[in-house]
Each structure stands twice: as C-alpha cells, then as structure tokens.
Short mmCIF file of C-alpha atoms and ligand atoms in Angstrom, two decimals:
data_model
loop_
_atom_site.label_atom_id
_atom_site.label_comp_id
_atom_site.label_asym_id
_atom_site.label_seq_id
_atom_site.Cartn_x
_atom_site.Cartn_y
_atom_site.Cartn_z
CA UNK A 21 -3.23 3.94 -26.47
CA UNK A 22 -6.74 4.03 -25.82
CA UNK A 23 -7.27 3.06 -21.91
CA UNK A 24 -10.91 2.26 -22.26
CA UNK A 25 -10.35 -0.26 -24.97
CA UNK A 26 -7.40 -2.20 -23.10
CA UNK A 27 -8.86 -1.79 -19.96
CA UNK A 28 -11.83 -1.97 -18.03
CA UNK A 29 -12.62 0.96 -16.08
CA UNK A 30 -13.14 1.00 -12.21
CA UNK A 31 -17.08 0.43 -10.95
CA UNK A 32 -16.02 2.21 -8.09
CA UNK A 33 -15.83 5.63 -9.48
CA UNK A 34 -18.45 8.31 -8.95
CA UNK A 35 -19.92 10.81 -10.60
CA UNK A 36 -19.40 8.90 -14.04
CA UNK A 37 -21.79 6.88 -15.52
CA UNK A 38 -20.78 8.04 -18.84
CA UNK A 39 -18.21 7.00 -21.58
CA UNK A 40 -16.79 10.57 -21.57
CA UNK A 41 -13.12 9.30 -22.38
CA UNK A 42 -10.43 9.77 -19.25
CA UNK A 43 -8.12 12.83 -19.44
CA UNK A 44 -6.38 11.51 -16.35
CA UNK A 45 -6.64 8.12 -14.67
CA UNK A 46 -4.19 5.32 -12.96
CA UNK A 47 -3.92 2.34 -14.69
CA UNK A 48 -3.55 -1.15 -13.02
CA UNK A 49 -2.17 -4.46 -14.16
CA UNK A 50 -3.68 -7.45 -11.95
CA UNK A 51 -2.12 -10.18 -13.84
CA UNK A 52 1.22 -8.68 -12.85
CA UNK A 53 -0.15 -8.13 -9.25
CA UNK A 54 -0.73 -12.05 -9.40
CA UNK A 55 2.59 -12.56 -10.92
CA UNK A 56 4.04 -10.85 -8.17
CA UNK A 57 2.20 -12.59 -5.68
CA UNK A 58 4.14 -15.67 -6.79
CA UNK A 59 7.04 -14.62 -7.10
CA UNK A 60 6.93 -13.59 -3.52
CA UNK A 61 4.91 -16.29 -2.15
CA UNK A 62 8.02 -19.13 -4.38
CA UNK A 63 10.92 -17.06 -2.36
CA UNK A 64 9.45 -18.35 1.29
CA UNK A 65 9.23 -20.85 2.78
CA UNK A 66 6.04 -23.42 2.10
CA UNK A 67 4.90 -23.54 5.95
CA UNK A 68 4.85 -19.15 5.74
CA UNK A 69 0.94 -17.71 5.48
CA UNK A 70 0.86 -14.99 3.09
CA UNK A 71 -1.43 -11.84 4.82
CA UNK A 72 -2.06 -9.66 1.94
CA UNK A 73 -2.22 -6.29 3.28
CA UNK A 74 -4.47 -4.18 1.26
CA UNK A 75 -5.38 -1.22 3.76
CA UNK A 76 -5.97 2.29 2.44
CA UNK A 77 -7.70 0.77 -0.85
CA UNK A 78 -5.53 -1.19 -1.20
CA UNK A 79 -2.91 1.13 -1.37
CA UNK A 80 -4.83 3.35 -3.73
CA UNK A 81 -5.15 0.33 -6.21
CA UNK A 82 -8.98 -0.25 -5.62
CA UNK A 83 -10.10 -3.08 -2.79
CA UNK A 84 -12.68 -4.83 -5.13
CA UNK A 85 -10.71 -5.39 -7.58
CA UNK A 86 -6.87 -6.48 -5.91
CA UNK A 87 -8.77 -8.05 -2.81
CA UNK A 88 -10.69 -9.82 -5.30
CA UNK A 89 -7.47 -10.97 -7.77
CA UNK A 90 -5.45 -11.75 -4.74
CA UNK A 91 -8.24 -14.17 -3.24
CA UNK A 92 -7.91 -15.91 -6.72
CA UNK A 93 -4.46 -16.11 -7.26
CA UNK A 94 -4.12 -17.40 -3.34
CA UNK A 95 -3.54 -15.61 -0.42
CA UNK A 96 -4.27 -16.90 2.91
CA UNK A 97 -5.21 -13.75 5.36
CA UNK A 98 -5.71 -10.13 4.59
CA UNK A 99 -4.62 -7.05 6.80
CA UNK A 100 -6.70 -3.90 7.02
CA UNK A 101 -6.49 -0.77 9.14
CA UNK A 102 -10.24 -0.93 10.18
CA UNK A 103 -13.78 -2.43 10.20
CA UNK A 104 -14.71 -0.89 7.84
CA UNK A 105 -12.36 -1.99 5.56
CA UNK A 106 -12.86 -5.25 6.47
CA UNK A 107 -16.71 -5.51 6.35
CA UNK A 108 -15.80 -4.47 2.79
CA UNK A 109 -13.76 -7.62 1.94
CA UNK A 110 -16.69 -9.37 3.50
CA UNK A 111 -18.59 -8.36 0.77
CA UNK A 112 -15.80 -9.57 -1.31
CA UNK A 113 -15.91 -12.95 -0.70
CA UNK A 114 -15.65 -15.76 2.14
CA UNK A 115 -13.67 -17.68 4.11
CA UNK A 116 -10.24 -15.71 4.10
CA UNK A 117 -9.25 -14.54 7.83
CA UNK A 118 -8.90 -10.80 8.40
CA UNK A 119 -6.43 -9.14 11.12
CA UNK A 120 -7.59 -5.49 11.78
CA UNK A 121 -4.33 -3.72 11.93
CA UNK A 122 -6.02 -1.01 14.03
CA UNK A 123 -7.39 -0.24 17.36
CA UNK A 124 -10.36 -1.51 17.68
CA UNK A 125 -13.34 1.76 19.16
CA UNK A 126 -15.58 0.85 21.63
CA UNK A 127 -18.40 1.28 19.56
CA UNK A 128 -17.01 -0.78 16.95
CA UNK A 129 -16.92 -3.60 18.94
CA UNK A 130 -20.35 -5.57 17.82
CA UNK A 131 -18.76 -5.41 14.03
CA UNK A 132 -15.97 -8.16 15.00
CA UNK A 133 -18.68 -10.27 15.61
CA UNK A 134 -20.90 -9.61 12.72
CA UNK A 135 -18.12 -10.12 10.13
CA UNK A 136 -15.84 -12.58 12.23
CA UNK A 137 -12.72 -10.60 12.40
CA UNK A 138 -9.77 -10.84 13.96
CA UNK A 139 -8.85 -7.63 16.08
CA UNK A 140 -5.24 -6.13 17.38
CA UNK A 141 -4.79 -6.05 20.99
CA UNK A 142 -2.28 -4.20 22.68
CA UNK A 143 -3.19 -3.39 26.30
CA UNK A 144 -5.42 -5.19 29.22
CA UNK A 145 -8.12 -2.74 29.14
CA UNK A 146 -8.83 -3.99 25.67
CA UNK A 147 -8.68 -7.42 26.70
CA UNK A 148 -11.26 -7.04 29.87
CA UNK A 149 -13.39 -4.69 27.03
CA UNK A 150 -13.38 -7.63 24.04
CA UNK A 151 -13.43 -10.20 26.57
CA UNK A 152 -16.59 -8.90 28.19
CA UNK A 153 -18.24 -8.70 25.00
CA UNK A 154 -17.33 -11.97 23.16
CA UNK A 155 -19.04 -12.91 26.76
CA UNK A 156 -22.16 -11.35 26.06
CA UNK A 157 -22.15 -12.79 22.59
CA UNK A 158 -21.37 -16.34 23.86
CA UNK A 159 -18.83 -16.39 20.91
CA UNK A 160 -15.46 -16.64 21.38
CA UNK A 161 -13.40 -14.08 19.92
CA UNK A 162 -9.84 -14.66 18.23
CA UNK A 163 -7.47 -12.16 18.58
CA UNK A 164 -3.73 -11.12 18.15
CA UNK A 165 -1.51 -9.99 20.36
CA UNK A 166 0.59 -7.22 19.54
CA UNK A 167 3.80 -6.17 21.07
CA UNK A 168 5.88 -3.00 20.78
CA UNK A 169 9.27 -3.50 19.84
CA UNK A 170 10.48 0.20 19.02
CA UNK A 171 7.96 0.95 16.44
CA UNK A 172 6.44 3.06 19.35
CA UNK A 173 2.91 2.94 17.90
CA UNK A 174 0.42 -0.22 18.84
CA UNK A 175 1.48 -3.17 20.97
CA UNK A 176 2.39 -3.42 24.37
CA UNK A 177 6.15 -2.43 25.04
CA UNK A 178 7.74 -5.81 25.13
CA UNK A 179 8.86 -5.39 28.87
CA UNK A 180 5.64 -5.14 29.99
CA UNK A 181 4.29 -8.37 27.81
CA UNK A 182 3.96 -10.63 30.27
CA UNK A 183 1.02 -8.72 32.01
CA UNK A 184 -0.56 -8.88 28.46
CA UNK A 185 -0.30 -12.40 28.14
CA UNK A 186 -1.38 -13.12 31.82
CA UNK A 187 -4.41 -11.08 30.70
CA UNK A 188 -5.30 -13.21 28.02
CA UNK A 189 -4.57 -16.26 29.84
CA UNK A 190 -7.46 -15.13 32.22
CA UNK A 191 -10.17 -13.83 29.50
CA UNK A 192 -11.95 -16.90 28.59
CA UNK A 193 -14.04 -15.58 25.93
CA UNK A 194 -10.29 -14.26 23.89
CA UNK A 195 -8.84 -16.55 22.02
CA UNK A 196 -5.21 -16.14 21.28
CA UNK A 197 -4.61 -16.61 18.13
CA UNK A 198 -1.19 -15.10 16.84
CA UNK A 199 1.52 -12.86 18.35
CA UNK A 200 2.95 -9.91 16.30
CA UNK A 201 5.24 -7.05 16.42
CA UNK A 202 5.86 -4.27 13.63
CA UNK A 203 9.47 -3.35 12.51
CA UNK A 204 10.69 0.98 12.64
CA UNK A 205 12.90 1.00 10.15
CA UNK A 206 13.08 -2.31 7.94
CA UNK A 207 13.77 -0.14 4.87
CA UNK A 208 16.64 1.58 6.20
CA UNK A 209 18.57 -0.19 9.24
CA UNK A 210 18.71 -3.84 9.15
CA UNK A 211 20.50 -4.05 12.32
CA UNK A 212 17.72 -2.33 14.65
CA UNK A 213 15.60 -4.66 12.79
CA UNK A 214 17.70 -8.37 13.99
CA UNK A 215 17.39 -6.17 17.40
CA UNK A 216 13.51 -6.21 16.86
CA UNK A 217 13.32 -9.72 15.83
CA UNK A 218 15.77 -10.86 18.90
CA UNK A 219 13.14 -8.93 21.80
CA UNK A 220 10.01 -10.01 20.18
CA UNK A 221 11.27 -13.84 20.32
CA UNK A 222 12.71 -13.22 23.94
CA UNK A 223 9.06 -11.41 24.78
CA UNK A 224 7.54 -15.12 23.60
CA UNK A 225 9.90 -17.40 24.80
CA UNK A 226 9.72 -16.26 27.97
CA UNK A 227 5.56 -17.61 28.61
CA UNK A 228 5.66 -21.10 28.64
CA UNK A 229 2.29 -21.96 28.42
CA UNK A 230 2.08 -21.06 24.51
CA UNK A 231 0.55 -23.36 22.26
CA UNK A 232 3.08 -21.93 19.98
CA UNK A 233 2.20 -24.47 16.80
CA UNK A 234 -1.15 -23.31 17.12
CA UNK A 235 -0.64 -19.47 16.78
CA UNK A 236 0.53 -17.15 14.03
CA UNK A 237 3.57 -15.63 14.55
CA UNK A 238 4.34 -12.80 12.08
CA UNK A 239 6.97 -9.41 11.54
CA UNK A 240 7.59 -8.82 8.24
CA UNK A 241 6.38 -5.89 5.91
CA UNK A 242 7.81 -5.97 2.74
CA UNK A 243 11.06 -4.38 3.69
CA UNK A 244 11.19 -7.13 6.85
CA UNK A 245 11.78 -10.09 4.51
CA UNK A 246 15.34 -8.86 3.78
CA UNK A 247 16.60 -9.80 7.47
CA UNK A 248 13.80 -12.70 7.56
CA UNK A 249 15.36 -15.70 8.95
CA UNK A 250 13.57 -18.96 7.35
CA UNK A 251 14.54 -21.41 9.78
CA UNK A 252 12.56 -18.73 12.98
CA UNK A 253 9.43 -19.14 14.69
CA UNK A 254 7.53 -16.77 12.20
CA UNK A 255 5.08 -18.64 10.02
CA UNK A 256 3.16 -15.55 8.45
CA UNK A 257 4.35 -12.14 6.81
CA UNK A 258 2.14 -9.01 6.04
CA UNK A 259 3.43 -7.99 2.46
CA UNK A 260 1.88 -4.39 1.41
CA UNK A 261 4.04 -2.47 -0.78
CA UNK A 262 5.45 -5.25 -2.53
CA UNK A 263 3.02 -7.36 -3.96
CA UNK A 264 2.23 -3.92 -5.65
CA UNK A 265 5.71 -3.92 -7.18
CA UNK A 266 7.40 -2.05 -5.13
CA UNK A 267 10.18 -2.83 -3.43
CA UNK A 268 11.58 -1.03 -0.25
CA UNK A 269 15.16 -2.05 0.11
CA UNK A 270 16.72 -3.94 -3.05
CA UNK A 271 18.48 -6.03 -1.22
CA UNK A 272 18.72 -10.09 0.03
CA UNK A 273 15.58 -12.13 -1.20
CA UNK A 274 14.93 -8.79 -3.15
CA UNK A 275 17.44 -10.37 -5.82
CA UNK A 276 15.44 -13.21 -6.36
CA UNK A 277 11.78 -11.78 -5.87
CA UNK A 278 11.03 -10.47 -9.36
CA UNK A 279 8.36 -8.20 -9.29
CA UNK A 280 7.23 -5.56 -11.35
CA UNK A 281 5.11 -2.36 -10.58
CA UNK A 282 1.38 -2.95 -11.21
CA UNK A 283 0.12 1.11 -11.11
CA UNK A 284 0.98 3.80 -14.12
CA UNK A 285 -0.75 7.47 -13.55
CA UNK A 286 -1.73 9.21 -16.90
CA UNK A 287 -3.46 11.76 -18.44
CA UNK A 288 -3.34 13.85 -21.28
CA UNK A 289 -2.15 17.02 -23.06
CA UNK A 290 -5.07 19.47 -23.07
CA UNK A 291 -3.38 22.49 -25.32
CA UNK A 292 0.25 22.68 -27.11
CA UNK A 293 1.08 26.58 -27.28
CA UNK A 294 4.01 29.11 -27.45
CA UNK A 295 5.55 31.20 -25.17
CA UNK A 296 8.40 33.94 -25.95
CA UNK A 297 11.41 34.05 -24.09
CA UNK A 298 11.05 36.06 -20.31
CA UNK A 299 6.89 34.89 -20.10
CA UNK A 300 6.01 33.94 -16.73
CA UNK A 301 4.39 30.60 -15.76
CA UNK A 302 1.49 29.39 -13.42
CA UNK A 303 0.80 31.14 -9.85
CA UNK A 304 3.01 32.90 -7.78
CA UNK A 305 5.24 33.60 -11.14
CA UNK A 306 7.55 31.04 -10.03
CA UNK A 307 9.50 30.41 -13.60
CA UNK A 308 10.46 32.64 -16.04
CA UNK A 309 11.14 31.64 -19.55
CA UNK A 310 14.63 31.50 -20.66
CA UNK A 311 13.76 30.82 -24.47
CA UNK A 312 11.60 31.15 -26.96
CA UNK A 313 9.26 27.70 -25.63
CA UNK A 314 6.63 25.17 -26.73
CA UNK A 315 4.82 24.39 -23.59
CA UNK A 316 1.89 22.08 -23.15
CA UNK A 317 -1.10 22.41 -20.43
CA UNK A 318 -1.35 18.23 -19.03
CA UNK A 319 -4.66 18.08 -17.96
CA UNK A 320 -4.02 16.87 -13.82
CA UNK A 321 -2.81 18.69 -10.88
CA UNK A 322 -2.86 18.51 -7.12
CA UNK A 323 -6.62 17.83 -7.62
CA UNK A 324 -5.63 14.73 -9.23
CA UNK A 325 -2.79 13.74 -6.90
CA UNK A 326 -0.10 15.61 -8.86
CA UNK A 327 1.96 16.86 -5.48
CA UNK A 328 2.69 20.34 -5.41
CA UNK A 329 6.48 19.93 -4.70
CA UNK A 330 6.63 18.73 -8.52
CA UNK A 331 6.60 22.64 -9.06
CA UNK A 332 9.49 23.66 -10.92
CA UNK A 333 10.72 20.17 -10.48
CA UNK A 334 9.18 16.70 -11.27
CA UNK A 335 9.16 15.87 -15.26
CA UNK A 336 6.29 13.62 -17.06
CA UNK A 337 6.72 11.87 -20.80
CA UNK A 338 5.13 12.50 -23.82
CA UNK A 339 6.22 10.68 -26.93
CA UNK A 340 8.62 8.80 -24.91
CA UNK A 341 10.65 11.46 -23.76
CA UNK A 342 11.19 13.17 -20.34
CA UNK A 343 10.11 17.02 -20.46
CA UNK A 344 10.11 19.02 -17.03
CA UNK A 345 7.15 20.16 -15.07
CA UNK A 346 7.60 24.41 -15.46
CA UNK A 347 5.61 26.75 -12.69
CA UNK A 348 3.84 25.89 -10.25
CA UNK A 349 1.19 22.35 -10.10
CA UNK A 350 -1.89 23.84 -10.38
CA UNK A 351 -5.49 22.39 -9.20
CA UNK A 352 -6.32 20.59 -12.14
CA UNK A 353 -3.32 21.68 -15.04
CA UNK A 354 0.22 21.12 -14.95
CA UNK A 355 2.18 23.26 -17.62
CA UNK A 356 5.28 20.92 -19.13
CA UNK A 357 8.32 22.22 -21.13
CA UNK A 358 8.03 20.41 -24.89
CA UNK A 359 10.36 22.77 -27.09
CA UNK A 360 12.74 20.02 -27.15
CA UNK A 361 10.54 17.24 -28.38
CA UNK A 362 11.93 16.03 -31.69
CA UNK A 363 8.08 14.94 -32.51
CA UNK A 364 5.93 17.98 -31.79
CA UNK A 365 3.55 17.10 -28.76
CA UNK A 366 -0.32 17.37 -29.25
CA UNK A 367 -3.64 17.79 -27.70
CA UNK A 368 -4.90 14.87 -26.18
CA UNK A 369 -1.28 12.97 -26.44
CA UNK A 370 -1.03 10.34 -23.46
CA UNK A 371 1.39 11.69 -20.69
CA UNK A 372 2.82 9.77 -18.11
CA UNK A 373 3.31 10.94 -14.94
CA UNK A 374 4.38 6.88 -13.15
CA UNK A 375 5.09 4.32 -15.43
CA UNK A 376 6.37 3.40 -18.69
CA UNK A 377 6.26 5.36 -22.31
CA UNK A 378 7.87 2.52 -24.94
CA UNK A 379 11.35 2.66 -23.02
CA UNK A 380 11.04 5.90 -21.09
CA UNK A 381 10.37 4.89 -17.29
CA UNK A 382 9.05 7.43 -14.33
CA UNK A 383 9.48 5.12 -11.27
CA UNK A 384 7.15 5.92 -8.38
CA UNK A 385 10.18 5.88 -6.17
CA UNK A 386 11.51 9.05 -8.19
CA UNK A 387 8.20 10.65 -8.02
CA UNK A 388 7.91 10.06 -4.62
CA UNK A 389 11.68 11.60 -4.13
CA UNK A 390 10.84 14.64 -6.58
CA UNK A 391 7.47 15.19 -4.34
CA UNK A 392 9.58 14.35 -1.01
CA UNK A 393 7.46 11.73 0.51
CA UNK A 394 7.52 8.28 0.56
CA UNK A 395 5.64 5.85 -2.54
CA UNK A 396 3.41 4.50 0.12
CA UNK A 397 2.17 8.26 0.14
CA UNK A 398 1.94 8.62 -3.38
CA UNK A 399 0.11 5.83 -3.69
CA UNK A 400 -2.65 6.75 -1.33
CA UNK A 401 -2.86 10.41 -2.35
CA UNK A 402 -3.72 9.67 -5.97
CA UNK A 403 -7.28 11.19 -5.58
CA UNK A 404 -10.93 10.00 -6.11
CA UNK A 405 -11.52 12.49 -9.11
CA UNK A 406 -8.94 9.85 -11.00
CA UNK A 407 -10.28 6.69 -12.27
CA UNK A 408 -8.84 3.27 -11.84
CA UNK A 409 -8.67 1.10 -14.97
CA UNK A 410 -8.10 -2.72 -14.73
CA UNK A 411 -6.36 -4.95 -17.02
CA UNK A 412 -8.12 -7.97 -16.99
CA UNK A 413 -7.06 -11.38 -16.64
CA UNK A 414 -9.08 -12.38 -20.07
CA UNK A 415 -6.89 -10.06 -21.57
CA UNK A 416 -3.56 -10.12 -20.33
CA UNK A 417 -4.02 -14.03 -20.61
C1 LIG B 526 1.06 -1.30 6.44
C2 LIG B 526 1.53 -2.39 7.30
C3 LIG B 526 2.22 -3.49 6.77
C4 LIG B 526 2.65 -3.59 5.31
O1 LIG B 526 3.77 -2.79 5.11
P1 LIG B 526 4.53 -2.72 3.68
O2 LIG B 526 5.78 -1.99 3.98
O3 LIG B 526 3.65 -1.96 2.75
O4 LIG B 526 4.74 -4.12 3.24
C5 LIG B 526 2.51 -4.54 7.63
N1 LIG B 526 2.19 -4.47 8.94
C6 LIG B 526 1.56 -3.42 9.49
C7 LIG B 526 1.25 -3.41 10.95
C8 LIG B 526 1.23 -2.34 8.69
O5 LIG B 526 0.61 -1.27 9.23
#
C-alpha cells in the first residue's frame, strides 16, 4: 500500500517539503485512537474525568494531531510533562484544563499564568514560590497537590502531607484544586498498588477542612484502572498508554476495554541480493551465514528508531511473513534474512517493523521485549527523521 495515498502525512516534519515518497515512516490511525477513547471512557464510571495524557508527543504519536482528535472525540483535561508542552496544546485549541505533570522551574513560573495552567506541587517551598507570584499577578493560581506514595519521584511523602496541606491552607493566592498520587508498579503488583490507594486516602481523610466535592481526586495510569475501585473517592484518571492501544496488564476492566493499537512503523526494502554460505554480515561481523541466503537491505536503523538490541534478534514482515533481523542494526539499514520467502521479496516492498501485514502481527510489546525496554520507550524513541502519517477521520469514516 501506498501510505501517501491512504494517509495524510504529518505537517510537523522537517526538512520535507517535497513528495519524495517515505522509505520509512509510522503510521497512525486516529479513528481507532477515538474508538479507544470510548471504549475506555464506556468502562468507568459517568462522574470519572478523563485526563488524556499526551506528554512526550504524545507518546511519539504527534501532539497536533492526537491532542487535536482527542479534544473532538471528548476528553475533559490533558496531562503534560512541561510548559512547553502545554503552551503547545494552547495553540491547539481552548478551554480544556491542563495539569503539568512536572516540576514547575523558577523561571517558568510567568508561563502558568500566560496559558492558565494547572501546575504539580509537591513541597512548601513551591507553594510560598507560586503563591508569591499568583500574588504579584493578582490572579489566583489553581494547583494540584501531589503526594508520594512509594513512587519515590514527585509528591510529598504521604507522612509528611499534612505540612503540605497546612501550606496551602495559608497561601491565599493557591487554589487547591485536586489531590493526586502516582502508582510504582500498577503493571506488575496489584497488591502494592491497593497499598498505594489505602495511604493516599488515609493522607486525605485525615484534613478535614477539604472541600472534597470540589477537588479532583485522581491515581490511575492505564495499568491503575485494573485495581480501580468505582465506588472510591477518585473522580479523574490519567490514561497514557492506553488510549494508544496499549494495554499494560490484560487483566480486570482490561477484558472489557477493547482497544486496539493505533501506531504501525514501516519502511521499505531498499535491495534484494545473495549471499553464499559462511559471508559475514553488518559491523562487528556479528553473523555468519549458515546457507546459501537471499537477504534484503530494509531501509531504517537506529537512526530511525530501529533499537540496536534487534541485532541478531528482532524479525520484521515482508509479504506477510516473519523473516529475522541478521547482523548488526545499522544507522540507517537493517539487513533481513528472506531465503525462505515463498514469494521472492523486492525493492521497495513495504516492511513492517510494529503492526500488521494481512494476518502477520509484530506487537509493540514484542518489539519492546526483543529491544529490552519497555513500549512506552519504543514509542518515544521512534525518531524525528521518520514521518508520521494520519488516517483521517474523512477516510476511515
Ligand atoms: C505518564 C504518566 C501517566 C500515564 O501513564 P500510562 O501508564 O501511560 O497510562 C499518568 N500519570 C503520570 C504522573 C504520568 O507521569
């Protein structure tokens, strides 16, 4: 298939004004991004906020275009990591709350203001800091409160809350506006999570002067919704990975939240050649040939996002079949095994390194495994020499 005719290719790429076809590019489905929106959004709870969290470009899908299919299809909040970030949904469109996920700099300070955004606050120094300038504004300033419940990154540790929340109490320009913690290990130990969730509700039950109908209480990543608890206190969750299709920890609501994956990575064979029996392959010499071999040169590597562990390793398809990555990943070629190909591979066939060829699947969670990392890595190490196409919602109906 020809990508430029089903889809329309990313404004955000560089260096190509041109309609020099793609040799290697990610392609992204936003009417199934919407669909799994949904499909998340039908499996809570009507009172729960959905926070999109689209940090990171939107987890290497693009920020224009998911930030501006998910304002469409309905979200109520988003989550980034920074201003900067966030001024860019600004740009996006109005009137959708933003959390900054992130410490907020000194010198970033003014920005909250500018674009009205919501910061994370996690110790009293911050508070006397915001509060001080929200003063000097004469605008109050809404802001969450964050507290550590093992995740050992932001948030106060929650038994030292209470000096946070006194702190807020006294800084008249803050306006407390939700409470939130972040779970360690929601993919992989659902009992450390309940632990979580039990000392982040004891850390709010405990100040009695919360307007708690008035704030946002929230937890739950993707994985989090497996242990959530729909009769709680929450009323928001921050949903990343899985509104991209992805799903952490099959598991629980899992079983009813249908989703499917939204990003494919492809490119294309450059050359089909062959290779005698004991000829060495790519740098370092890492593979000798065992056979007589058809190989063909795919035309990505590392520079592309193709992880180096793949060496020796990952496979790709080509004409529907699964043929295994020989040598080492280089820069910009990766050299794949084809003898066995029942229909000879050629230059310029399409060659899938994530997603689906007619029945033939790569999952990212396989690629991830091959590459030993995680998918959220994968996702954000796809690089910016690789363009992202869109399906669009005129076409996909
Ligand atoms: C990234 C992030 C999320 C989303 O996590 P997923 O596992 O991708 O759903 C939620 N909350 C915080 C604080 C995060 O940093």
């Amino acid at each position: 298939m020809d990508p430029s005719s089903t889809y329309r290719r990313s404004n955000r790429v560089v260096n190509d004004p041109t309609n020099i076809p793609l040799r290697c590019w990610a392609e992204i489905d936003l009417a199934a991004l919407e669909r799994n929106l949904i499909s998340i959004q039908a499996n809570l709870p009507d009172r729960i906020k959905y926070i999109a969290v689209v940090k990171a470009d939107a987890y290497g899908h693009g920020m224009q275009q998911t930030v501006a299919r998910l304002m469409q299809a309905g979200v109520d909040m988003f989550a980034v990591a920074n201003i900067v970030e966030a001024a860019n949904i600004r740009e996006i469109g109005t009137g959708w709350p933003i959390i900054v996920l992130g410490a907020t700099l000194e010198n970033e300070e003014s920005f909250l203001f500018e674009y009205d955004l919501i910061p994370t606050i996690s110790t009293i120094e911050e508070v006397i800091r915001l509060n001080a300038k929200a003063k000097a504004f004469g605008k109050p300033l809404k802001a969450h409160l964050k507290i550590d419940t093992g995740m050992g990154r932001l948030g106060i540790w929650h038994e030292y809350a209470d000096e946070l929340f006194d702190a807020f109490k006294q800084a008249e320009f803050i306006q407390l506006d939700g409470i939130y913690t972040h779970f360690a290990a929601a993919d992989q130990d659902p009992d450390f999570t309940r632990y979580q969730r039990k000392i982040f509700l004891e850390s709010i039950k405990r100040i009695d002067w919360l307007p708690l109908n008035e704030l946002l209480i929230h937890a739950d990543n993707s994985a989090g919704i497996t242990t959530f608890a729909p009769e709680s206190v929450y009323n928001a969750v921050r949903i990343g990975l899985l509104q991209f299709g992805i799903r952490p920890y099959p598991t629980s609501i899992f079983a009813q939240v249908e989703t499917t994956p939204i990003f494919q990575f492809k490119s294309r064979v450059g050359i089909v050649k062959n290779l005698p029996n004991g000829a060495s392959i790519s740098y370092g010499r890492t593979r000798i040939l065992e056979r007589d071999s058809k190989i063909a040169i795919v035309c990505a590597g590392y520079g592309d996002g193709v992880p180096l562990p793949l060496s020796n390793r990952g496979e790709v398809l080509i004409k529907g079949k699964r043929c295994p990555i020989l040598g080492r990943v280089t820069m910009d070629q990766t050299i794949v095994d084809v003898t066995d190909l029942e229909e000879p591979a050629q230059s310029g066939d399409p060659v899938t390194f994530i997603g689906r060829q007619g029945i033939a699947e790569i999952e990212l969670k396989e690629f991830s495994d091959w590459a030993n990392t995680i998918s959220w890595e994968v996702l954000c190490s796809v690089t910016k020499r690789v363009p992202r196409v869109y399906r669009t919602a005129i076409q996909t109906g």
